Amino acid sequence: MRDFLTTGDWSRAELEGLIDSALRFKRGDEQSRPLAGRSVALVFFNPSLRTRASMQVGIFELGGGAVVLEPGGTSWTLEHRDGVVMDGDKTEHVAEFVRVLGRYCAGIGVRTFAALKNWEEERTDPVLAAFARYSDVPVINLESAMHHPCQSTADMMTIREKLGMGRKRVLMTWAWHPKPLPMAVPNSFALASAQMGHDLVIAHPPGYELDEELIAEIERQARAQGGSLTLTNEVAEAFDGAEVVYAKSWGSKKFYGATDEDVKARAAYRDSWIVNEDKMRRTREAVFMHCLPVRRNVIVTDAVIDSARSVVIDEAENRLHAQKAVMAKLFGK
Ligand code: CP
């Protein structure tokens, strides 16, 4: 039994295989229905458009049925910590929740964002880890505190689709946003880019460094796959020669749990860290990518996101094909 928790658990060859499969699904060359007569549970602690809709459609197209649950809404509130006395507001433990679902379903997808309260705890992905620990069926990470592997697989597919195979110069740029956001998307995009052997540049203001252990792993992967990693605080120069521009905002570890302090610190970067036409002109006609949802004229100007170089809608479509490939791999005979 295999889970899909982070691309880091999968080899480059396996990721390339998933992208090949996703492209076959997209072309209509792959017609397998590995979920015929079976169901997949989708557990959403947080809101979603793309992930929820593309998983439901993907499960249907693979012949199965989706059971969508929202703990605390359409299902009981959930405790994930082991050994706690459950005399508070949590009604059911993950230990029973996932094992019961495993008796009905071929697999479980779960979305559980970082609460942005306690960095040392959240960097260990405790809720996702509890799901994986107790589940007897494969678990798919639909975005956790630290990773969003379905997004990054679709992102790597989109880069291959738009620019072809091989090593590309990929810029992931931090962007100003009115409030701190989780790091799952930038973590997973950077990790998958390194696994695919791209030349990755990560640009962010001082104080917005990603997790040190993860950066070390990204550097190791980049070296092993023949790519490179460059970290910079120089936003405009970072665009020079880029073939892919991936914009994303995230919160500072330094101010984790202290939103007001982060909001004050990031105010200085409001005008300088938006993706605009001036910056895009420094690239080698780069494609513009964002996982969505995106705040227009905050993260990226209308002119860039509405330009011919913007691939954000194709990128969102590719979520469907990439997740069908993941499910076909996990649930196929
Ligand atoms: N990109 C992404 O995961 O979108 P949703 O939050 O709408 O699912």
PDB file of C-alpha atoms in Angstrom, residues 25-290:
ATOM      1  CA  PHE A  25      -5.600  11.022 -19.464  1.00  0.00           C
ATOM      2  CA  LYS A  26      -5.664  14.583 -20.826  1.00  0.00           C
ATOM      3  CA  ARG A  27      -5.338  13.417 -24.465  1.00  0.00           C
ATOM      4  CA  GLY A  28      -8.039  10.786 -23.917  1.00  0.00           C
ATOM      5  CA  ASP A  29      -5.569   7.932 -24.596  1.00  0.00           C
ATOM      6  CA  GLU A  30      -6.050   6.459 -21.121  1.00  0.00           C
ATOM      7  CA  GLN A  31      -9.525   5.055 -20.490  1.00  0.00           C
ATOM      8  CA  SER A  32      -8.936   2.827 -17.456  1.00  0.00           C
ATOM      9  CA  ARG A  33     -11.570   2.892 -14.705  1.00  0.00           C
ATOM     10  CA  PRO A  34      -9.707   1.503 -11.669  1.00  0.00           C
ATOM     11  CA  LEU A  35     -12.346   2.844  -9.265  1.00  0.00           C
ATOM     12  CA  ALA A  36     -15.314   1.094 -10.899  1.00  0.00           C
ATOM     13  CA  GLY A  37     -17.674   0.053  -8.106  1.00  0.00           C
ATOM     14  CA  ARG A  38     -15.458   1.649  -5.435  1.00  0.00           C
ATOM     15  CA  SER A  39     -15.470   4.917  -3.487  1.00  0.00           C
ATOM     16  CA  VAL A  40     -12.922   7.434  -2.210  1.00  0.00           C
ATOM     17  CA  ALA A  41     -13.477   9.598   0.887  1.00  0.00           C
ATOM     18  CA  LEU A  42     -12.509  13.282   0.600  1.00  0.00           C
ATOM     19  CA  VAL A  43     -12.067  14.952   3.983  1.00  0.00           C
ATOM     20  CA  PHE A  44     -11.956  18.760   3.947  1.00  0.00           C
ATOM     21  CA  PHE A  45     -11.057  20.649   7.114  1.00  0.00           C
ATOM     22  CA  ASN A  46     -10.674  23.788   4.922  1.00  0.00           C
ATOM     23  CA  PRO A  47     -12.323  25.430   1.891  1.00  0.00           C
ATOM     24  CA  SER A  48     -11.462  24.478  -1.678  1.00  0.00           C
ATOM     25  CA  LEU A  49     -12.589  24.989  -5.250  1.00  0.00           C
ATOM     26  CA  ARG A  50     -10.031  23.252  -7.484  1.00  0.00           C
ATOM     27  CA  THR A  51      -9.014  20.363  -5.237  1.00  0.00           C
ATOM     28  CA  ARG A  52     -12.530  19.413  -4.256  1.00  0.00           C
ATOM     29  CA  ALA A  53     -14.078  19.746  -7.726  1.00  0.00           C
ATOM     30  CA  SER A  54     -11.182  18.071  -9.567  1.00  0.00           C
ATOM     31  CA  MET A  55     -11.068  15.155  -7.096  1.00  0.00           C
ATOM     32  CA  GLN A  56     -14.818  14.591  -7.310  1.00  0.00           C
ATOM     33  CA  VAL A  57     -14.771  14.754 -11.119  1.00  0.00           C
ATOM     34  CA  GLY A  58     -11.633  12.607 -11.311  1.00  0.00           C
ATOM     35  CA  ILE A  59     -13.107   9.879  -9.086  1.00  0.00           C
ATOM     36  CA  PHE A  60     -16.285   9.890 -11.210  1.00  0.00           C
ATOM     37  CA  GLU A  61     -14.266   9.651 -14.436  1.00  0.00           C
ATOM     38  CA  LEU A  62     -12.308   6.700 -12.992  1.00  0.00           C
ATOM     39  CA  GLY A  63     -15.617   4.905 -12.398  1.00  0.00           C
ATOM     40  CA  GLY A  64     -15.936   5.541  -8.654  1.00  0.00           C
ATOM     41  CA  GLY A  65     -17.954   7.581  -6.196  1.00  0.00           C
ATOM     42  CA  ALA A  66     -16.768  10.350  -3.849  1.00  0.00           C
ATOM     43  CA  VAL A  67     -17.804  10.677  -0.200  1.00  0.00           C
ATOM     44  CA  VAL A  68     -17.137  14.286   0.846  1.00  0.00           C
ATOM     45  CA  LEU A  69     -16.866  15.002   4.584  1.00  0.00           C
ATOM     46  CA  GLU A  70     -16.177  18.226   6.485  1.00  0.00           C
ATOM     47  CA  PRO A  71     -15.191  17.503  10.112  1.00  0.00           C
ATOM     48  CA  GLY A  72     -17.097  19.782  12.434  1.00  0.00           C
ATOM     49  CA  GLY A  73     -19.660  20.419   9.674  1.00  0.00           C
ATOM     50  CA  THR A  74     -20.973  17.362   7.837  1.00  0.00           C
ATOM     51  CA  SER A  75     -19.114  14.941  10.134  1.00  0.00           C
ATOM     52  CA  TRP A  76     -18.023  15.013  13.810  1.00  0.00           C
ATOM     53  CA  THR A  77     -15.255  17.241  15.117  1.00  0.00           C
ATOM     54  CA  LEU A  78     -11.949  15.316  15.059  1.00  0.00           C
ATOM     55  CA  GLU A  79      -9.088  14.838  17.538  1.00  0.00           C
ATOM     56  CA  HIS A  80      -5.743  13.799  16.037  1.00  0.00           C
ATOM     57  CA  ARG A  81      -3.448  13.769  19.103  1.00  0.00           C
ATOM     58  CA  ASP A  82      -2.743  10.410  20.718  1.00  0.00           C
ATOM     59  CA  GLY A  83      -3.281   9.841  24.420  1.00  0.00           C
ATOM     60  CA  VAL A  84      -5.425  12.911  25.077  1.00  0.00           C
ATOM     61  CA  VAL A  85      -8.427  12.911  27.405  1.00  0.00           C
ATOM     62  CA  MET A  86     -11.188  13.868  24.993  1.00  0.00           C
ATOM     63  CA  ASP A  87     -13.259  15.943  27.403  1.00  0.00           C
ATOM     64  CA  GLY A  88     -13.122  19.098  25.209  1.00  0.00           C
ATOM     65  CA  ASP A  89     -14.877  20.005  21.970  1.00  0.00           C
ATOM     66  CA  LYS A  90     -13.658  17.048  19.849  1.00  0.00           C
ATOM     67  CA  THR A  91     -16.161  14.204  19.408  1.00  0.00           C
ATOM     68  CA  GLU A  92     -14.290  11.529  17.443  1.00  0.00           C
ATOM     69  CA  HIS A  93     -10.646  10.438  17.140  1.00  0.00           C
ATOM     70  CA  VAL A  94      -8.854  10.056  13.817  1.00  0.00           C
ATOM     71  CA  ALA A  95      -8.026   6.481  14.956  1.00  0.00           C
ATOM     72  CA  GLU A  96     -11.666   5.411  14.524  1.00  0.00           C
ATOM     73  CA  PHE A  97     -12.569   7.900  11.783  1.00  0.00           C
ATOM     74  CA  VAL A  98     -10.016   6.670   9.214  1.00  0.00           C
ATOM     75  CA  ARG A  99     -10.381   2.975  10.018  1.00  0.00           C
ATOM     76  CA  VAL A 100     -14.163   3.174   9.631  1.00  0.00           C
ATOM     77  CA  LEU A 101     -13.772   5.032   6.315  1.00  0.00           C
ATOM     78  CA  GLY A 102     -11.277   2.369   5.216  1.00  0.00           C
ATOM     79  CA  ARG A 103     -14.036  -0.255   5.526  1.00  0.00           C
ATOM     80  CA  TYR A 104     -16.148   1.702   3.000  1.00  0.00           C
ATOM     81  CA  CYS A 105     -13.587   3.308   0.704  1.00  0.00           C
ATOM     82  CA  ALA A 106     -10.570   2.390  -1.422  1.00  0.00           C
ATOM     83  CA  GLY A 107      -8.710   5.489  -0.250  1.00  0.00           C
ATOM     84  CA  ILE A 108      -8.897   8.722   1.731  1.00  0.00           C
ATOM     85  CA  GLY A 109      -7.951  12.222   0.583  1.00  0.00           C
ATOM     86  CA  VAL A 110      -7.490  14.861   3.263  1.00  0.00           C
ATOM     87  CA  ARG A 111      -7.066  18.642   3.280  1.00  0.00           C
ATOM     88  CA  THR A 112      -5.781  20.052   6.538  1.00  0.00           C
ATOM     89  CA  PHE A 113      -4.109  23.476   6.400  1.00  0.00           C
ATOM     90  CA  ALA A 114      -1.605  24.869   8.850  1.00  0.00           C
ATOM     91  CA  ALA A 115      -3.321  26.782  11.645  1.00  0.00           C
ATOM     92  CA  LEU A 116      -0.364  29.260  11.599  1.00  0.00           C
ATOM     93  CA  LYS A 117      -0.054  29.079  15.393  1.00  0.00           C
ATOM     94  CA  ASN A 118       2.854  26.800  16.384  1.00  0.00           C
ATOM     95  CA  TRP A 119       5.648  26.362  13.829  1.00  0.00           C
ATOM     96  CA  GLU A 120       7.558  23.558  15.577  1.00  0.00           C
ATOM     97  CA  GLU A 121       4.371  21.474  15.799  1.00  0.00           C
ATOM     98  CA  GLU A 122       2.874  22.307  12.405  1.00  0.00           C
ATOM     99  CA  ARG A 123       6.088  21.670  10.467  1.00  0.00           C
ATOM    100  CA  THR A 124       5.646  17.978  11.423  1.00  0.00           C
ATOM    101  CA  ASP A 125       2.243  17.844   9.665  1.00  0.00           C
ATOM    102  CA  PRO A 126       0.512  16.266  12.697  1.00  0.00           C
ATOM    103  CA  VAL A 127      -3.016  15.848  11.289  1.00  0.00           C
ATOM    104  CA  LEU A 128      -1.894  14.337   7.983  1.00  0.00           C
ATOM    105  CA  ALA A 129       0.532  12.086   9.866  1.00  0.00           C
ATOM    106  CA  ALA A 130      -2.309  10.812  12.077  1.00  0.00           C
ATOM    107  CA  PHE A 131      -4.421  10.000   9.006  1.00  0.00           C
ATOM    108  CA  ALA A 132      -1.519   8.099   7.419  1.00  0.00           C
ATOM    109  CA  ARG A 133      -0.644   6.316  10.681  1.00  0.00           C
ATOM    110  CA  TYR A 134      -4.122   4.923  11.266  1.00  0.00           C
ATOM    111  CA  SER A 135      -5.317   4.335   7.715  1.00  0.00           C
ATOM    112  CA  ASP A 136      -5.481   0.838   6.245  1.00  0.00           C
ATOM    113  CA  VAL A 137      -6.075   2.332   2.769  1.00  0.00           C
ATOM    114  CA  PRO A 138      -3.938   4.803   0.754  1.00  0.00           C
ATOM    115  CA  VAL A 139      -4.034   8.437   1.901  1.00  0.00           C
ATOM    116  CA  ILE A 140      -3.754  11.314  -0.588  1.00  0.00           C
ATOM    117  CA  ASN A 141      -2.609  14.694   0.706  1.00  0.00           C
ATOM    118  CA  LEU A 142      -4.983  17.329  -0.653  1.00  0.00           C
ATOM    119  CA  GLU A 143      -2.871  20.086   1.015  1.00  0.00           C
ATOM    120  CA  SER A 144      -1.491  19.825   4.495  1.00  0.00           C
ATOM    121  CA  ALA A 145       0.468  22.227   6.675  1.00  0.00           C
ATOM    122  CA  MET A 146       3.689  21.455   4.778  1.00  0.00           C
ATOM    123  CA  HIS A 147       2.856  19.967   1.370  1.00  0.00           C
ATOM    124  CA  HIS A 148       0.501  20.098  -1.602  1.00  0.00           C
ATOM    125  CA  PRO A 149       1.809  17.282  -3.822  1.00  0.00           C
ATOM    126  CA  CYS A 150      -1.266  17.135  -6.098  1.00  0.00           C
ATOM    127  CA  GLN A 151      -0.681  20.812  -6.938  1.00  0.00           C
ATOM    128  CA  SER A 152       3.049  20.380  -7.549  1.00  0.00           C
ATOM    129  CA  THR A 153       2.525  17.296  -9.741  1.00  0.00           C
ATOM    130  CA  ALA A 154       0.071  19.303 -11.876  1.00  0.00           C
ATOM    131  CA  ASP A 155       2.598  22.181 -11.884  1.00  0.00           C
ATOM    132  CA  MET A 156       5.404  19.933 -13.166  1.00  0.00           C
ATOM    133  CA  MET A 157       3.023  18.537 -15.781  1.00  0.00           C
ATOM    134  CA  THR A 158       2.168  22.099 -16.867  1.00  0.00           C
ATOM    135  CA  ILE A 159       5.850  23.058 -17.216  1.00  0.00           C
ATOM    136  CA  ARG A 160       6.486  19.963 -19.345  1.00  0.00           C
ATOM    137  CA  GLU A 161       3.363  20.615 -21.437  1.00  0.00           C
ATOM    138  CA  LYS A 162       4.250  24.275 -22.101  1.00  0.00           C
ATOM    139  CA  LEU A 163       8.047  24.092 -22.407  1.00  0.00           C
ATOM    140  CA  GLY A 164       8.830  20.454 -23.210  1.00  0.00           C
ATOM    141  CA  MET A 165      11.071  17.959 -21.411  1.00  0.00           C
ATOM    142  CA  GLY A 166      14.328  18.918 -19.714  1.00  0.00           C
ATOM    143  CA  ARG A 167      15.915  21.430 -17.418  1.00  0.00           C
ATOM    144  CA  LYS A 168      14.284  24.875 -17.234  1.00  0.00           C
ATOM    145  CA  ARG A 169      15.086  28.084 -15.373  1.00  0.00           C
ATOM    146  CA  VAL A 170      12.240  28.291 -12.872  1.00  0.00           C
ATOM    147  CA  LEU A 171      11.659  31.286 -10.613  1.00  0.00           C
ATOM    148  CA  MET A 172       9.445  30.938  -7.544  1.00  0.00           C
ATOM    149  CA  THR A 173       8.827  34.448  -6.256  1.00  0.00           C
ATOM    150  CA  TRP A 174       7.253  35.442  -2.941  1.00  0.00           C
ATOM    151  CA  ALA A 175       4.548  38.074  -3.411  1.00  0.00           C
ATOM    152  CA  TRP A 176       2.946  40.516  -1.016  1.00  0.00           C
ATOM    153  CA  HIS A 177      -0.473  39.505   0.401  1.00  0.00           C
ATOM    154  CA  PRO A 178      -2.398  41.283   3.168  1.00  0.00           C
ATOM    155  CA  LYS A 179      -1.977  38.376   5.586  1.00  0.00           C
ATOM    156  CA  PRO A 180       0.418  35.476   6.169  1.00  0.00           C
ATOM    157  CA  LEU A 181      -0.430  32.297   4.247  1.00  0.00           C
ATOM    158  CA  PRO A 182       0.732  28.674   4.760  1.00  0.00           C
ATOM    159  CA  MET A 183       3.875  27.329   3.079  1.00  0.00           C
ATOM    160  CA  ALA A 184       2.544  24.081   1.610  1.00  0.00           C
ATOM    161  CA  VAL A 185       2.396  25.264  -2.008  1.00  0.00           C
ATOM    162  CA  PRO A 186       5.851  26.908  -2.131  1.00  0.00           C
ATOM    163  CA  ASN A 187       7.367  23.944  -0.252  1.00  0.00           C
ATOM    164  CA  SER A 188       5.940  21.424  -2.700  1.00  0.00           C
ATOM    165  CA  PHE A 189       6.598  23.478  -5.834  1.00  0.00           C
ATOM    166  CA  ALA A 190      10.244  23.979  -4.857  1.00  0.00           C
ATOM    167  CA  LEU A 191      10.715  20.322  -3.904  1.00  0.00           C
ATOM    168  CA  ALA A 192       9.129  18.973  -7.098  1.00  0.00           C
ATOM    169  CA  SER A 193      11.097  21.452  -9.264  1.00  0.00           C
ATOM    170  CA  ALA A 194      14.322  20.193  -7.692  1.00  0.00           C
ATOM    171  CA  GLN A 195      13.233  16.557  -8.138  1.00  0.00           C
ATOM    172  CA  MET A 196      12.660  17.264 -11.844  1.00  0.00           C
ATOM    173  CA  GLY A 197      16.169  18.700 -12.222  1.00  0.00           C
ATOM    174  CA  HIS A 198      15.203  22.313 -12.946  1.00  0.00           C
ATOM    175  CA  ASP A 199      17.379  25.340 -12.172  1.00  0.00           C
ATOM    176  CA  LEU A 200      15.283  26.773  -9.375  1.00  0.00           C
ATOM    177  CA  VAL A 201      15.547  30.341  -8.084  1.00  0.00           C
ATOM    178  CA  ILE A 202      13.597  31.168  -4.919  1.00  0.00           C
ATOM    179  CA  ALA A 203      13.180  34.901  -4.309  1.00  0.00           C
ATOM    180  CA  HIS A 204      11.752  36.236  -1.064  1.00  0.00           C
ATOM    181  CA  PRO A 205      12.317  39.197   1.244  1.00  0.00           C
ATOM    182  CA  PRO A 206      14.636  38.765   4.255  1.00  0.00           C
ATOM    183  CA  GLY A 207      12.786  36.964   7.050  1.00  0.00           C
ATOM    184  CA  TYR A 208      10.624  34.859   4.707  1.00  0.00           C
ATOM    185  CA  GLU A 209      12.949  31.848   4.461  1.00  0.00           C
ATOM    186  CA  LEU A 210      11.342  28.413   4.002  1.00  0.00           C
ATOM    187  CA  ASP A 211      12.003  25.547   6.421  1.00  0.00           C
ATOM    188  CA  GLU A 212      15.766  24.902   6.707  1.00  0.00           C
ATOM    189  CA  GLU A 213      15.486  21.086   6.611  1.00  0.00           C
ATOM    190  CA  LEU A 214      13.298  21.248   3.534  1.00  0.00           C
ATOM    191  CA  ILE A 215      15.674  23.675   1.809  1.00  0.00           C
ATOM    192  CA  ALA A 216      18.531  21.249   2.526  1.00  0.00           C
ATOM    193  CA  GLU A 217      16.474  18.447   0.929  1.00  0.00           C
ATOM    194  CA  ILE A 218      15.640  20.666  -2.076  1.00  0.00           C
ATOM    195  CA  GLU A 219      19.340  21.444  -2.502  1.00  0.00           C
ATOM    196  CA  ARG A 220      20.229  17.744  -2.251  1.00  0.00           C
ATOM    197  CA  GLN A 221      17.570  16.796  -4.813  1.00  0.00           C
ATOM    198  CA  ALA A 222      18.623  19.594  -7.184  1.00  0.00           C
ATOM    199  CA  ARG A 223      22.232  18.420  -7.080  1.00  0.00           C
ATOM    200  CA  ALA A 224      21.271  14.739  -7.500  1.00  0.00           C
ATOM    201  CA  GLN A 225      19.051  15.509 -10.505  1.00  0.00           C
ATOM    202  CA  GLY A 226      21.526  17.801 -12.291  1.00  0.00           C
ATOM    203  CA  GLY A 227      19.703  21.051 -11.485  1.00  0.00           C
ATOM    204  CA  SER A 228      20.498  23.877  -9.102  1.00  0.00           C
ATOM    205  CA  LEU A 229      19.030  26.000  -6.297  1.00  0.00           C
ATOM    206  CA  THR A 230      19.610  29.743  -5.900  1.00  0.00           C
ATOM    207  CA  LEU A 231      18.161  31.745  -3.000  1.00  0.00           C
ATOM    208  CA  THR A 232      17.921  35.518  -3.348  1.00  0.00           C
ATOM    209  CA  ASN A 233      16.349  38.614  -1.787  1.00  0.00           C
ATOM    210  CA  GLU A 234      16.721  40.583  -5.049  1.00  0.00           C
ATOM    211  CA  VAL A 235      13.275  40.415  -6.607  1.00  0.00           C
ATOM    212  CA  ALA A 236      13.773  42.193  -9.952  1.00  0.00           C
ATOM    213  CA  GLU A 237      17.100  40.499 -10.803  1.00  0.00           C
ATOM    214  CA  ALA A 238      15.578  37.127  -9.970  1.00  0.00           C
ATOM    215  CA  PHE A 239      13.366  37.420 -13.076  1.00  0.00           C
ATOM    216  CA  ASP A 240      16.386  37.668 -15.422  1.00  0.00           C
ATOM    217  CA  GLY A 241      16.318  34.774 -17.886  1.00  0.00           C
ATOM    218  CA  ALA A 242      13.458  32.899 -16.186  1.00  0.00           C
ATOM    219  CA  GLU A 243      11.403  30.511 -18.348  1.00  0.00           C
ATOM    220  CA  VAL A 244       8.798  29.946 -15.640  1.00  0.00           C
ATOM    221  CA  VAL A 245       7.579  32.512 -13.101  1.00  0.00           C
ATOM    222  CA  TYR A 246       5.647  30.944 -10.216  1.00  0.00           C
ATOM    223  CA  ALA A 247       4.173  33.484  -7.798  1.00  0.00           C
ATOM    224  CA  LYS A 248       3.131  32.622  -4.253  1.00  0.00           C
ATOM    225  CA  SER A 249       2.861  34.398  -0.952  1.00  0.00           C
ATOM    226  CA  TRP A 250       3.672  32.777   2.380  1.00  0.00           C
ATOM    227  CA  GLY A 251       4.068  33.716   6.023  1.00  0.00           C
ATOM    228  CA  SER A 252       7.262  34.252   7.992  1.00  0.00           C
ATOM    229  CA  LYS A 253       8.489  31.575  10.428  1.00  0.00           C
ATOM    230  CA  LYS A 254       9.900  34.429  12.494  1.00  0.00           C
ATOM    231  CA  PHE A 255       6.400  35.787  13.146  1.00  0.00           C
ATOM    232  CA  TYR A 256       4.573  32.436  13.126  1.00  0.00           C
ATOM    233  CA  GLY A 257       1.519  32.748  15.381  1.00  0.00           C
ATOM    234  CA  ALA A 258       1.955  36.553  15.518  1.00  0.00           C
ATOM    235  CA  THR A 259      -0.095  37.702  12.519  1.00  0.00           C
ATOM    236  CA  ASP A 260      -0.031  41.405  13.390  1.00  0.00           C
ATOM    237  CA  GLU A 261       3.787  41.431  13.483  1.00  0.00           C
ATOM    238  CA  ASP A 262       4.013  39.667  10.122  1.00  0.00           C
ATOM    239  CA  VAL A 263       1.491  42.088   8.621  1.00  0.00           C
ATOM    240  CA  LYS A 264       3.622  45.019   9.854  1.00  0.00           C
ATOM    241  CA  ALA A 265       6.864  43.467   8.566  1.00  0.00           C
ATOM    242  CA  ARG A 266       5.509  42.686   5.098  1.00  0.00           C
ATOM    243  CA  ALA A 267       4.038  46.179   4.566  1.00  0.00           C
ATOM    244  CA  ALA A 268       7.426  47.332   3.238  1.00  0.00           C
ATOM    245  CA  TYR A 269       7.172  44.831   0.344  1.00  0.00           C
ATOM    246  CA  ARG A 270       3.706  45.715  -0.939  1.00  0.00           C
ATOM    247  CA  ASP A 271       4.750  47.579  -4.103  1.00  0.00           C
ATOM    248  CA  SER A 272       8.083  45.897  -4.808  1.00  0.00           C
ATOM    249  CA  TRP A 273       7.017  42.213  -4.718  1.00  0.00           C
ATOM    250  CA  ILE A 274       4.049  42.185  -7.119  1.00  0.00           C
ATOM    251  CA  VAL A 275       4.496  40.349 -10.452  1.00  0.00           C
ATOM    252  CA  ASN A 276       4.077  42.989 -13.158  1.00  0.00           C
ATOM    253  CA  GLU A 277       4.947  43.557 -16.814  1.00  0.00           C
ATOM    254  CA  ASP A 278       8.261  45.291 -16.016  1.00  0.00           C
ATOM    255  CA  LYS A 279       9.497  42.206 -14.205  1.00  0.00           C
ATOM    256  CA  MET A 280       8.107  39.794 -16.815  1.00  0.00           C
ATOM    257  CA  ARG A 281      10.025  41.724 -19.524  1.00  0.00           C
ATOM    258  CA  ARG A 282      13.280  40.629 -17.831  1.00  0.00           C
ATOM    259  CA  THR A 283      12.427  36.945 -18.440  1.00  0.00           C
ATOM    260  CA  ARG A 284      12.900  34.741 -21.516  1.00  0.00           C
ATOM    261  CA  GLU A 285       9.185  35.077 -22.333  1.00  0.00           C
ATOM    262  CA  ALA A 286       8.402  33.095 -19.222  1.00  0.00           C
ATOM    263  CA  VAL A 287       5.062  31.450 -18.623  1.00  0.00           C
ATOM    264  CA  PHE A 288       3.264  32.817 -15.565  1.00  0.00           C
ATOM    265  CA  MET A 289       1.961  30.272 -13.059  1.00  0.00           C
ATOM    266  CA  HIS A 290      -0.045  30.456  -9.832  1.00  0.00           C
TER     267      HIS A 290
END
